[in-house]
Tab-separated table of C-alpha atoms and ligand atoms in Angstrom:
chain	number	residue	atom	x	y	z
A	1	MET	CA	0.507	12.337	11.881
A	2	ASP	CA	-2.761	11.293	11.254
A	3	THR	CA	-2.627	7.840	9.900
A	4	GLU	CA	-6.484	7.581	9.907
A	5	ASP	CA	-6.555	10.450	7.511
A	6	GLU	CA	-3.380	9.343	5.480
A	7	GLU	CA	-5.010	5.836	4.915
A	8	GLU	CA	-8.263	7.319	3.666
A	9	ALA	CA	-6.489	9.417	1.401
A	10	ASN	CA	-3.974	6.708	0.297
A	11	GLY	CA	-6.634	4.497	-0.792
A	12	LYS	CA	-9.922	5.475	-0.622
A	13	MET	CA	-13.436	3.799	0.684
A	14	ALA	CA	-12.758	1.929	3.905
A	15	MET	CA	-14.013	-1.761	3.906
A	16	THR	CA	-14.856	-2.141	7.604
A	17	MET	CA	-15.813	-5.273	9.070
A	18	ASP	CA	-17.629	-4.238	12.398
A	19	ASP	CA	-19.901	-6.411	14.143
A	20	SER	CA	-21.366	-3.943	16.663
A	21	SER	CA	-24.068	-2.794	14.531
A	22	GLY	CA	-26.774	-4.806	15.501
A	23	ASP	CA	-26.211	-4.452	19.115
A	24	ASP	CA	-28.437	-1.380	19.678
A	25	CYS	CA	-31.334	-3.031	18.532
A	26	ILE	CA	-30.786	-6.148	20.769
A	27	ASP	CA	-30.365	-3.789	23.720
A	28	ARG	CA	-33.481	-1.979	22.807
A	29	CYS	CA	-35.450	-5.005	22.594
A	30	GLU	CA	-33.828	-6.238	25.959
A	31	GLU	CA	-34.772	-3.138	27.815
A	32	GLU	CA	-38.208	-3.099	26.411
A	33	CYS	CA	-39.108	-6.471	27.030
A	34	GLY	CA	-36.918	-7.847	29.918
A	35	SER	CA	-35.669	-11.417	30.542
A	36	GLU	CA	-38.387	-12.944	27.975
A	37	ALA	CA	-37.106	-10.464	25.163
A	38	TRP	CA	-36.841	-13.344	22.603
A	39	ARG	CA	-40.146	-14.959	23.085
A	40	ILE	CA	-41.694	-11.558	22.940
A	41	ALA	CA	-39.580	-10.419	20.040
A	42	CYS	CA	-40.628	-13.294	17.927
A	43	CYS	CA	-44.148	-12.505	18.610
A	44	SER	CA	-44.374	-8.560	18.576
A	45	ARG	CA	-44.055	-6.542	15.061
A	46	VAL	CA	-41.296	-4.621	16.811
A	47	GLY	CA	-39.321	-7.545	17.592
A	48	ARG	CA	-39.659	-9.075	14.437
A	49	ILE	CA	-38.732	-5.846	12.781
A	50	CYS	CA	-35.624	-5.822	14.910
A	51	ILE	CA	-34.889	-9.535	14.137
A	52	MET	CA	-35.192	-8.768	10.309
A	53	THR	CA	-32.919	-5.503	10.650
A	54	ILE	CA	-30.446	-7.600	12.459
A	55	PHE	CA	-30.275	-10.257	9.913
A	56	VAL	CA	-30.395	-7.816	6.840
A	57	ILE	CA	-27.301	-5.972	8.349
A	58	PHE	CA	-25.523	-9.491	9.448
A	59	MET	CA	-25.896	-10.843	5.700
A	60	TYR	CA	-24.834	-7.285	4.444
A	61	LEU	CA	-21.567	-7.332	6.446
A	62	LEU	CA	-21.340	-10.875	5.571
A	63	LEU	CA	-21.761	-10.441	1.736
A	64	SER	CA	-19.530	-7.623	1.472
A	65	ALA	CA	-16.891	-8.643	3.702
A	66	LEU	CA	-16.875	-12.177	1.832
A	67	GLN	CA	-16.401	-10.840	-1.240
A	68	PHE	CA	-14.165	-8.065	-0.327
A	69	SER	CA	-16.269	-5.946	-2.501
A	70	GLU	CA	-16.544	-2.164	-2.535
A	71	PRO	CA	-19.727	-0.833	-0.634
A	72	ALA	CA	-21.940	-0.034	-3.623
A	73	LYS	CA	-22.671	3.609	-3.890
A	74	LEU	CA	-24.747	3.857	-6.888
A	75	GLY	CA	-25.837	7.176	-8.174
A	76	GLY	CA	-26.076	10.296	-5.773
A	77	GLU	CA	-23.803	12.735	-4.630
A	78	PRO	CA	-20.233	11.712	-4.277
A	79	GLU	CA	-18.993	11.528	-0.720
A	80	VAL	CA	-16.616	13.781	0.308
A	81	ARG	CA	-14.752	13.308	3.466
A	82	GLN	CA	-15.523	15.931	6.143
A	83	GLY	CA	-12.672	18.453	7.326
A	84	ILE	CA	-10.427	18.171	4.130
A	85	ASN	CA	-9.187	21.689	2.991
A	86	LEU	CA	-10.925	21.919	-0.539
A	87	THR	CA	-9.032	25.152	-1.111
A	88	ARG	CA	-5.753	23.715	-0.524
A	89	ALA	CA	-6.400	20.710	-2.701
A	90	GLN	CA	-7.746	22.961	-5.628
A	91	GLU	CA	-4.680	25.126	-5.020
A	92	VAL	CA	-2.456	22.166	-5.550
A	93	LEU	CA	-4.123	21.242	-8.740
A	94	GLU	CA	-4.521	24.695	-10.168
A	95	SER	CA	-0.778	25.345	-9.737
A	96	LEU	CA	0.301	22.245	-11.573
A	97	CYS	CA	-2.140	22.935	-14.339
A	98	ASP	CA	-0.837	26.574	-14.575
A	99	ALA	CA	2.567	25.118	-15.354
A	100	TYR	CA	1.290	22.585	-17.814
A	101	ASP	CA	-0.388	25.382	-19.813
A	102	GLN	CA	2.780	27.155	-19.616
A	103	GLY	CA	4.639	24.352	-21.047
A	104	LYS	CA	6.609	23.680	-17.739
A	105	VAL	CA	5.431	20.255	-16.996
A	106	SER	CA	4.459	17.080	-18.949
A	107	GLY	CA	3.190	13.671	-18.078
A	108	ASP	CA	0.586	11.178	-19.550
A	109	SER	CA	-2.178	12.321	-17.257
A	110	CYS	CA	-2.052	16.064	-17.504
A	111	ASN	CA	-4.367	16.412	-20.315
A	112	ARG	CA	-7.224	14.497	-18.812
A	113	LEU	CA	-6.520	16.341	-15.447
A	114	CYS	CA	-6.399	19.895	-16.528
A	115	PHE	CA	-8.609	19.658	-19.585
A	116	SER	CA	-11.602	21.236	-17.992
A	117	ARG	CA	-10.078	21.755	-14.507
A	118	LYS	CA	-13.537	21.124	-12.956
A	119	TRP	CA	-12.602	18.590	-10.113
A	120	THR	CA	-14.750	16.564	-7.952
A	121	ILE	CA	-12.390	16.320	-5.117
A	122	THR	CA	-13.488	13.715	-2.448
A	123	ASP	CA	-10.365	13.622	-0.377
A	124	TYR	CA	-7.108	15.647	0.371
A	125	TYR	CA	-4.394	14.567	2.621
A	126	GLU	CA	-1.239	16.558	3.581
A	127	GLY	CA	1.372	15.314	6.072
A	128	ASN	CA	4.543	13.772	5.124
A	129	LYS	CA	3.218	13.550	1.408
A	130	ILE	CA	0.149	14.803	-0.285
A	131	ALA	CA	-2.819	12.525	-1.700
A	132	VAL	CA	-5.595	14.083	-3.858
A	133	ILE	CA	-8.752	11.789	-4.797
A	134	ILE	CA	-11.024	13.038	-7.586
A	135	LYS	CA	-14.199	11.587	-8.618
A	136	ASP	CA	-13.639	11.240	-12.483
A	137	GLY	CA	-16.400	9.776	-14.570
A	138	GLY	CA	-17.543	7.194	-11.835
A	139	GLN	CA	-14.095	6.400	-10.891
A	140	ASN	CA	-11.607	7.393	-8.246
A	141	ALA	CA	-8.282	8.956	-9.690
A	142	VAL	CA	-5.682	8.818	-6.793
A	143	TYR	CA	-2.677	11.289	-7.198
A	144	LYS	CA	0.023	11.416	-4.756
A	145	SER	CA	3.288	13.054	-4.393
A	146	SER	CA	5.957	13.933	-1.560
A	147	LYS	CA	5.181	17.471	-1.849
A	148	PRO	CA	2.354	19.765	-2.746
A	149	PHE	CA	4.109	22.328	-5.580
A	150	PHE	CA	6.270	21.380	-8.482
A	151	SER	CA	8.499	24.323	-7.615
A	152	GLN	CA	9.516	22.635	-4.508
A	153	PHE	CA	11.278	19.895	-6.326
A	154	PRO	CA	15.207	20.062	-7.520
A	155	GLN	CA	15.824	20.968	-11.042
A	156	PRO	CA	18.048	18.892	-13.458
A	157	ASP	CA	20.949	20.419	-15.397
A	158	PHE	CA	19.267	21.373	-18.545
A	159	SER	CA	22.460	21.643	-20.452
A	160	MET	CA	23.221	17.876	-20.098
A	161	SER	CA	23.054	15.822	-23.156
A	162	ASN	CA	20.472	13.153	-23.650
A	163	ASP	CA	22.806	10.438	-22.916
A	164	ASP	CA	24.184	12.297	-19.592
A	165	PHE	CA	20.658	12.727	-18.361
A	166	SER	CA	19.820	9.070	-18.883
A	167	ASN	CA	23.230	8.153	-16.879
A	168	LYS	CA	22.410	10.676	-14.215
A	169	VAL	CA	18.825	8.903	-13.947
A	170	VAL	CA	20.355	5.615	-13.781
A	171	ASP	CA	22.701	6.769	-10.923
A	172	LEU	CA	19.605	8.097	-9.222
A	173	ILE	CA	17.729	4.671	-9.194
A	174	ASN	CA	20.499	2.780	-8.229
A	175	ASP	CA	21.289	4.921	-5.550
A	176	GLU	CA	17.504	4.234	-4.384
A	177	LEU	CA	17.310	0.663	-5.091
A	178	ARG	CA	20.736	-0.696	-5.029
A	179	LEU	CA	20.034	-3.180	-7.603
A	180	GLY	CA	22.881	-2.223	-9.770
A	181	TRP	CA	21.382	-1.315	-12.881
A	182	PRO	CA	23.833	-1.660	-15.360
A	183	LYS	CA	24.255	1.553	-17.618
A	184	HIS	CA	23.735	-0.206	-21.099
A	185	TYR	CA	20.245	-0.977	-20.117
A	186	ARG	CA	19.368	2.866	-19.478
A	187	ARG	CA	16.983	3.015	-22.293
A	188	HIS	CA	14.667	0.173	-20.882
A	189	LEU	CA	14.902	1.940	-17.383
A	190	MET	CA	14.008	5.287	-19.030
A	191	GLU	CA	11.175	3.879	-20.987
A	192	THR	CA	9.862	2.095	-17.860
A	193	LEU	CA	10.031	5.458	-15.991
A	194	TRP	CA	8.807	7.550	-18.919
A	195	PRO	CA	6.550	5.433	-21.152
A	196	THR	CA	5.849	8.250	-23.512
A	197	LEU	CA	9.575	7.439	-24.756
A	198	LEU	CA	8.004	4.027	-26.320
A	199	ARG	CA	5.960	5.863	-28.765
A	200	THR	CA	8.457	8.651	-29.628
A	201	LYS	CA	11.213	6.386	-30.413
A	202	GLY	CA	14.651	8.372	-30.805
A	203	GLU	CA	13.087	11.849	-29.903
A	204	GLU	CA	14.797	13.606	-27.164
A	205	MET	CA	12.927	14.331	-24.056
A	206	SER	CA	11.724	18.148	-23.724
A	207	ARG	CA	13.084	20.402	-21.025
A	208	ALA	CA	9.525	19.809	-19.404
A	209	ASP	CA	9.908	16.059	-19.686
A	210	ARG	CA	13.166	16.118	-18.126
A	211	HIS	CA	12.025	18.321	-15.386
A	212	SER	CA	8.877	16.219	-14.587
A	213	LEU	CA	10.510	13.068	-14.241
A	214	TYR	CA	13.543	14.544	-12.317
A	215	SER	CA	10.762	15.504	-9.731
A	216	LEU	CA	9.418	12.237	-9.745
A	217	ILE	CA	12.630	10.295	-9.185
A	218	SER	CA	13.180	12.360	-6.116
A	219	GLN	CA	10.345	10.547	-4.628
A	220	PRO	CA	11.250	6.713	-3.461
A	221	GLU	CA	7.550	5.840	-3.596
A	222	PHE	CA	7.334	6.820	-7.058
A	223	ILE	CA	10.596	4.752	-7.784
A	224	LEU	CA	9.444	1.730	-6.026
A	225	PHE	CA	5.630	1.658	-7.740
A	226	ARG	CA	7.192	2.529	-11.380
A	227	VAL	CA	10.260	0.606	-11.371
A	228	LEU	CA	9.290	-2.621	-9.368
A	229	PRO	CA	5.730	-3.364	-10.488
A	230	LEU	CA	7.105	-7.175	-10.927
A	231	THR	CA	6.951	-7.359	-7.128
A	232	ARG	CA	3.277	-7.427	-7.578
A	233	VAL	CA	2.537	-6.172	-4.196
A	234	THR	CA	2.714	-2.705	-4.785
A	235	PRO	CA	-0.039	-0.465	-6.653
A	236	LYS	CA	0.448	0.207	-10.308
A	237	ILE	CA	1.127	3.820	-11.428
A	238	ILE	CA	-1.634	4.847	-14.078
A	239	GLY	CA	0.144	8.023	-15.259
A	240	THR	CA	1.879	11.090	-13.866
A	241	CYS	CA	1.640	14.613	-14.500
A	242	GLY	CA	4.514	16.975	-13.370
A	243	HIS	CA	5.419	15.702	-9.856
A	244	LEU	CA	2.103	14.102	-9.216
A	245	TYR	CA	1.833	10.314	-9.873
A	246	GLN	CA	-1.585	8.624	-10.305
A	247	THR	CA	-1.935	5.247	-8.659
A	248	GLU	CA	-4.329	2.582	-8.930
A	249	SER	CA	-7.445	3.157	-6.667
A	250	LEU	CA	-7.603	0.479	-3.805
A	251	VAL	CA	-9.948	-0.426	-1.106
A	252	ALA	CA	-8.401	-0.073	2.057
A	253	PHE	CA	-8.700	-3.034	4.213
A	254	ARG	CA	-10.162	-2.560	7.814
A	255	MET	CA	-10.520	-5.000	10.440
A	256	LYS	CA	-12.428	-4.413	13.456
A	257	GLY	CA	-14.879	-7.376	14.354
A	258	TYR	CA	-13.398	-10.757	13.662
A	259	TYR	CA	-15.320	-13.187	11.908
A	260	THR	CA	-14.107	-16.572	12.537
A	261	ASN	CA	-15.192	-17.822	8.764
A	262	LEU	CA	-13.210	-14.796	7.441
A	263	LYS	CA	-10.102	-15.402	9.088
A	264	ALA	CA	-8.885	-18.315	6.837
A	265	LYS	CA	-9.456	-16.205	3.755
A	266	ILE	CA	-7.537	-13.161	5.387
A	267	LEU	CA	-4.658	-15.435	5.977
A	268	VAL	CA	-4.493	-16.741	2.485
A	269	HIS	CA	-4.314	-13.017	1.500
A	270	LEU	CA	-1.376	-12.463	3.790
A	271	MET	CA	0.417	-15.385	2.845
A	272	GLY	CA	-0.061	-14.419	-0.760
A	273	THR	CA	1.729	-10.977	0.100
A	274	LEU	CA	4.425	-12.691	2.052
A	275	LYS	CA	5.032	-15.068	-0.696
A	276	LEU	CA	5.795	-12.448	-3.148
A	277	LEU	CA	7.876	-10.437	-0.871
A	278	TYR	CA	10.188	-13.359	-0.322
A	279	GLU	CA	10.138	-14.046	-4.161
A	280	PHE	CA	11.369	-10.575	-5.324
A	281	LEU	CA	14.136	-11.334	-7.603
A	282	ASP	CA	16.890	-12.820	-5.273
A	283	GLU	CA	16.604	-10.839	-2.181
A	284	PRO	CA	13.280	-10.594	-0.609
A	285	LEU	CA	11.668	-7.099	-0.419
A	286	GLN	CA	11.921	-5.762	2.861
A	287	TRP	CA	8.566	-4.260	4.475
A	288	CYS	CA	9.366	-2.282	7.800
A	289	ASP	CA	5.958	-0.658	8.107
A	290	VAL	CA	3.749	-3.861	8.681
A	291	ARG	CA	0.248	-2.935	9.420
A	292	PHE	CA	-3.364	-4.084	8.797
A	293	ASP	CA	-3.999	-0.525	8.243
A	294	ASN	CA	-1.384	-0.795	5.404
A	295	LEU	CA	-2.820	-3.288	3.409
A	296	GLY	CA	-5.195	-2.527	0.354
A	297	LEU	CA	-7.377	-4.648	-1.855
A	298	SER	CA	-6.778	-4.555	-5.458
A	299	ALA	CA	-9.663	-5.631	-7.945
A	300	ASP	CA	-7.127	-7.467	-9.933
A	301	TYR	CA	-5.479	-9.618	-7.286
A	302	PRO	CA	-7.650	-12.314	-5.804
A	303	LYS	CA	-5.139	-13.839	-3.275
A	304	ARG	CA	-3.122	-11.021	-2.090
A	305	PHE	CA	-3.161	-7.816	-0.183
A	306	VAL	CA	-1.402	-4.802	-1.951
A	307	LEU	CA	1.010	-2.514	0.155
A	308	MET	CA	-0.862	1.048	0.112
A	309	ASP	CA	2.231	2.978	1.286
A	310	GLY	CA	5.560	2.424	0.016
A	311	ASP	CA	7.435	4.740	2.174
A	312	MET	CA	9.019	1.921	4.192
A	313	VAL	CA	9.516	-0.729	1.508
A	314	TYR	CA	13.114	-1.395	0.791
A	315	THR	CA	15.521	-3.682	-1.457
A	316	ARG	CA	17.571	-5.839	0.908
A	317	SER	CA	20.663	-3.964	-0.249
A	318	LYS	CA	19.177	-0.541	0.268
A	319	LEU	CA	18.124	-1.328	3.724
A	320	ASN	CA	21.273	-2.788	4.784
A	321	SER	CA	23.082	0.181	3.592
A	322	LEU	CA	20.850	2.372	5.616
A	323	LEU	CA	21.612	0.260	8.796
A	324	GLU	CA	24.974	-1.065	8.385
A	325	GLY	CA	27.588	0.939	9.940
A	326	ARG	CA	24.993	3.493	11.491
A	327	PRO	CA	26.349	4.297	14.788
A	328	CYS	CA	24.700	3.169	18.003
A	329	GLN	CA	24.342	2.760	21.635
A	330	ASN	CA	22.015	-0.137	21.741
A	331	ASP	CA	19.509	-2.053	19.381
A	332	GLU	CA	17.077	0.402	19.848
A	333	ASP	CA	19.098	2.699	17.637
A	334	CYS	CA	19.265	-0.034	14.833
A	335	ARG	CA	15.558	-0.183	14.103
A	336	ILE	CA	13.881	1.197	11.026
A	337	GLY	CA	10.233	0.487	11.743
A	338	ASP	CA	9.517	-3.042	12.176
A	339	CYS	CA	13.139	-3.989	10.601
A	340	THR	CA	15.676	-4.659	13.834
A	341	SER	CA	19.284	-4.853	13.565
A	342	ARG	CA	21.931	-5.267	16.288
A	343	CYS	CA	24.266	-2.926	17.698
A	344	THR	CA	27.439	-4.563	17.490
A	345	ALA	CA	30.823	-4.534	19.770
A	346	ASN	CA	32.382	-1.652	17.714
A	347	LEU	CA	28.880	0.249	18.362
A	348	THR	CA	27.650	0.597	14.614
A	349	CYS	CA	24.598	-1.316	13.455
A	350	SER	CA	24.492	-4.863	11.839
A	351	GLN	CA	22.556	-5.933	8.777
A	352	ARG	CA	19.010	-6.785	9.323
A	353	SER	CA	18.455	-9.334	11.935
A	354	ASN	CA	14.770	-10.162	11.946
A	355	GLY	CA	12.874	-11.103	8.563
A	356	ASN	CA	9.708	-10.527	7.086
A	357	LEU	CA	8.268	-13.960	8.112
A	358	GLU	CA	8.893	-12.933	11.810
A	359	VAL	CA	6.866	-9.420	11.797
A	360	PHE	CA	4.007	-10.960	9.491
A	361	CYS	CA	3.670	-13.437	12.362
A	362	GLU	CA	3.958	-10.860	15.229
A	363	LYS	CA	1.908	-7.927	13.896
A	364	LEU	CA	-0.691	-9.807	11.759
A	365	VAL	CA	-1.258	-13.429	12.046
A	366	ASN	CA	-1.007	-13.628	15.583
A	367	LYS	CA	-3.331	-10.861	16.118
A	368	LEU	CA	-5.666	-12.326	13.706
A	369	PHE	CA	-5.576	-15.888	15.276
A	370	ASN	CA	-5.060	-14.983	19.147
A	371	ASN	CA	-4.423	-18.025	20.994
A	372	ASN	CA	-6.555	-20.179	18.757
A	373	TRP	CA	-4.712	-21.982	16.024
A	374	SER	CA	-4.305	-25.411	14.553
A	375	LYS	CA	-1.608	-27.375	14.003
A	376	ASN	CA	-2.981	-28.787	10.676
A	377	ASN	CA	-2.759	-25.263	9.284
A	378	LYS	CA	0.742	-24.869	7.916
A	379	TYR	CA	0.615	-21.163	7.363
A	380	LEU	CA	-0.059	-20.966	11.204
A	381	THR	CA	2.535	-23.441	12.297
A	382	ALA	CA	5.272	-21.199	10.474
A	383	CYS	CA	4.416	-18.711	13.200
A	384	ARG	CA	3.967	-20.725	16.166
A	385	ASP	CA	6.224	-23.771	16.084
A	386	THR	CA	9.051	-22.866	18.284
A	387	GLY	CA	10.553	-26.067	18.014
A	388	ARG	CA	12.178	-25.179	14.936
A	389	ASN	CA	14.287	-22.353	13.816
A	390	ILE	CA	13.001	-19.609	11.483
A	391	THR	CA	15.159	-20.741	8.438
A	392	GLN	CA	13.587	-24.201	8.688
A	393	ARG	CA	10.044	-22.611	9.281
A	394	LEU	CA	10.685	-20.418	6.207
A	395	ASN	CA	11.543	-23.616	4.219
A	396	GLU	CA	8.451	-25.271	5.104
A	397	LEU	CA	6.374	-22.328	4.259
A	398	ARG	CA	7.893	-22.140	1.200
A	399	LEU	CA	6.978	-25.685	0.457
A	400	ALA	CA	3.240	-25.380	1.520
A	401	TRP	CA	3.013	-22.031	-0.906
A	402	SER	CA	4.249	-23.971	-3.725
A	403	TRP	CA	1.436	-26.136	-3.379
A	404	ASN	CA	-1.468	-24.128	-2.125
A	405	LEU	CA	-0.345	-20.725	-3.638
A	406	SER	CA	1.117	-21.392	-6.949
A	407	ASP	CA	-0.929	-18.885	-8.650
A	408	VAL	CA	-1.011	-16.053	-6.343
B	501	LIG	C1	-6.956	25.809	3.645
B	501	LIG	O1	-6.096	26.079	2.521
B	501	LIG	C2	-5.902	27.339	2.320
B	501	LIG	C3	-4.974	27.469	1.460
B	501	LIG	O2	-3.500	27.006	1.278
B	501	LIG	C4	-5.183	28.191	3.672
B	501	LIG	O3	-5.266	29.585	3.293
B	501	LIG	C5	-6.078	27.944	4.708
B	501	LIG	O4	-5.577	28.675	5.785
B	501	LIG	C6	-6.565	26.541	5.185
B	501	LIG	N1	-7.374	26.216	5.813
B	501	LIG	C7	-7.283	25.312	6.969
B	501	LIG	C8	-8.496	25.286	7.768
B	501	LIG	O5	-6.359	24.750	7.287
B	502	LIG	C1	32.493	-3.298	12.899
B	502	LIG	O1	32.230	-4.855	13.163
B	502	LIG	C2	31.720	-5.605	12.380
B	502	LIG	C3	31.669	-7.013	12.535
B	502	LIG	O2	31.273	-7.086	13.891
B	502	LIG	C4	32.448	-5.065	10.819
B	502	LIG	O3	31.898	-6.056	9.856
B	502	LIG	C5	32.523	-3.585	10.587
B	502	LIG	O4	33.603	-3.546	9.541
B	502	LIG	C6	33.022	-2.963	12.034
B	502	LIG	N1	32.898	-1.472	11.671
B	502	LIG	C7	33.901	-0.656	11.934
B	502	LIG	C8	33.564	0.954	11.634
B	502	LIG	O5	34.872	-0.826	12.329
B	503	LIG	C1	-11.327	-21.539	17.769
B	503	LIG	O1	-11.641	-21.885	16.452
B	503	LIG	C2	-12.430	-23.095	16.329
B	503	LIG	C3	-12.565	-23.136	14.637
B	503	LIG	O2	-11.456	-23.355	13.902
B	503	LIG	C4	-13.860	-22.418	16.737
B	503	LIG	O3	-14.800	-23.415	16.597
B	503	LIG	C5	-13.835	-22.142	18.129
B	503	LIG	O4	-14.794	-21.520	18.681
B	503	LIG	C6	-12.541	-21.100	18.352
B	503	LIG	N1	-12.351	-20.817	19.759
B	503	LIG	C7	-12.284	-19.442	20.257
B	503	LIG	C8	-11.694	-19.279	21.836
B	503	LIG	O5	-12.380	-18.644	19.454
B	504	LIG	C1	-3.305	-26.816	1.217
B	504	LIG	O1	-4.345	-27.424	0.271
B	504	LIG	C2	-4.685	-28.746	0.898
B	504	LIG	C3	-5.441	-29.602	-0.448
B	504	LIG	O2	-5.632	-28.967	-1.173
B	504	LIG	C4	-5.568	-28.558	2.019
B	504	LIG	O3	-5.985	-30.094	2.477
B	504	LIG	C5	-4.647	-27.847	2.987
B	504	LIG	O4	-5.414	-27.404	4.171
B	504	LIG	C6	-4.132	-26.757	2.674
B	504	LIG	N1	-3.376	-25.712	3.399
B	504	LIG	C7	-3.388	-24.525	3.853
B	504	LIG	C8	-2.797	-23.862	4.684
B	504	LIG	O5	-4.414	-23.893	3.457
B	505	LIG	C1	18.439	-23.929	11.714
B	505	LIG	O1	18.434	-25.254	11.962
B	505	LIG	C2	19.267	-25.663	10.849
B	505	LIG	C3	19.343	-27.414	11.340
B	505	LIG	O2	18.989	-27.513	12.506
B	505	LIG	C4	20.838	-25.594	10.750
B	505	LIG	O3	21.601	-25.838	9.948
B	505	LIG	C5	20.729	-23.696	10.546
B	505	LIG	O4	22.020	-23.226	10.814
B	505	LIG	C6	19.787	-22.950	11.895
B	505	LIG	N1	19.521	-21.810	11.227
B	505	LIG	C7	19.756	-20.623	12.031
B	505	LIG	C8	19.475	-19.460	11.636
B	505	LIG	O5	19.758	-20.871	13.253
């Protein structure tokens, strides 16, 4: 799987912090001017232009990185990523809109998506899921699904009564999230999943509605993004059409060169995300695919990263249901991504044995701060202080959060 492509397609523009841009210029100066490069550089015209260019590039990188802002692309043609199969993307959208025109699918995004069918597709990814990015009135619209075509999804039993259908939906959601959603709240759940119901109180869902919703809830990422927005670390769902869901468009966070003065700011963003994972209901949300590549920035949230990819995010009960009792030979068999558990004496896996904090430290914080960390920073000591066990460190971290990150 090509993760680079997937990330591009998941979010959109990459915000790159790269400090190599000025090197060429310096090299050329040094080649041309020898050891006295700097003195000559200050006097010669070429040298001054070099210095100006480096300065401008540096300021640009610094400012764009500091504000975490999207690179300004004012006017001009929208940029289409090279090497994508536009024919395929077109085919996926055409087939969905054909089904919409025939009344087979529905969703609150369909009208807009299928109105003119003149899409400016800027990105398309197809792998373990698909993502299409369309430029729509100056904005990026991101559509995702686990499979390209509506016909690839299961059909519900259309003879079910409305209540039976709702109960079936609650069962499927409970099976996925293991949060034990009570049946008597099913109307609320249905309205969360299919917001059109809020406007058409009492009306039954049409066949197209049911079929579309059914295709959506067979996709774990849709369920996570739609049902658990209270996590506040997943992208919002803006609308759906058939089996496609439109997510909030994020700026992918890329880190290449490390600017020391940015690290503190990145650390605060990481802590915001970690805090919200731990604060989710009674049970922390488990993130098993922890990478910088998987972090996005949302315009709405100044102090946290958003998880761009929901494939390996689980409620604790769900994760333990996947791990516990799984047959194993050794601990390696008891691992789901970054989430580990132990192979017990009776050769079945235990519950998750590590926590979000350990993985954040190992995969993100320690990478960012290498060996250079300060005892005064409570966030860093949570990762480095080996004198105390993880429970104590987490408790101290919670205290620091409640002082410094109460408003995340
Ligand atoms: C692009 O997609 C079309 C339609 O699915 C397919 O026929 C074609 O082989 C694809 N091209 C490439 C280069 O993959
Ligand atoms: C295996 O052992 C664990 C405790 O070590 C226990 O909870 C679990 O039920 C056992 N599983 C089986 C299949 O015996
Ligand atoms: C460590 O960080 C301090 C500031 O926090 C900085 O002055 C110093 O240069 C850094 N050292 C290394 C080796 O990066
Ligand atoms: C928390 O806030 C205090 C006071 O505002 C500050 O001195 C301290 O450095 C902050 N801690 C972290 C880890 O940012
Ligand atoms: C961590 O240390 C505390 C106090 O020393 C102790 O009560 C607790 O059981 C320890 N937790 C773990 C997971 O070892």
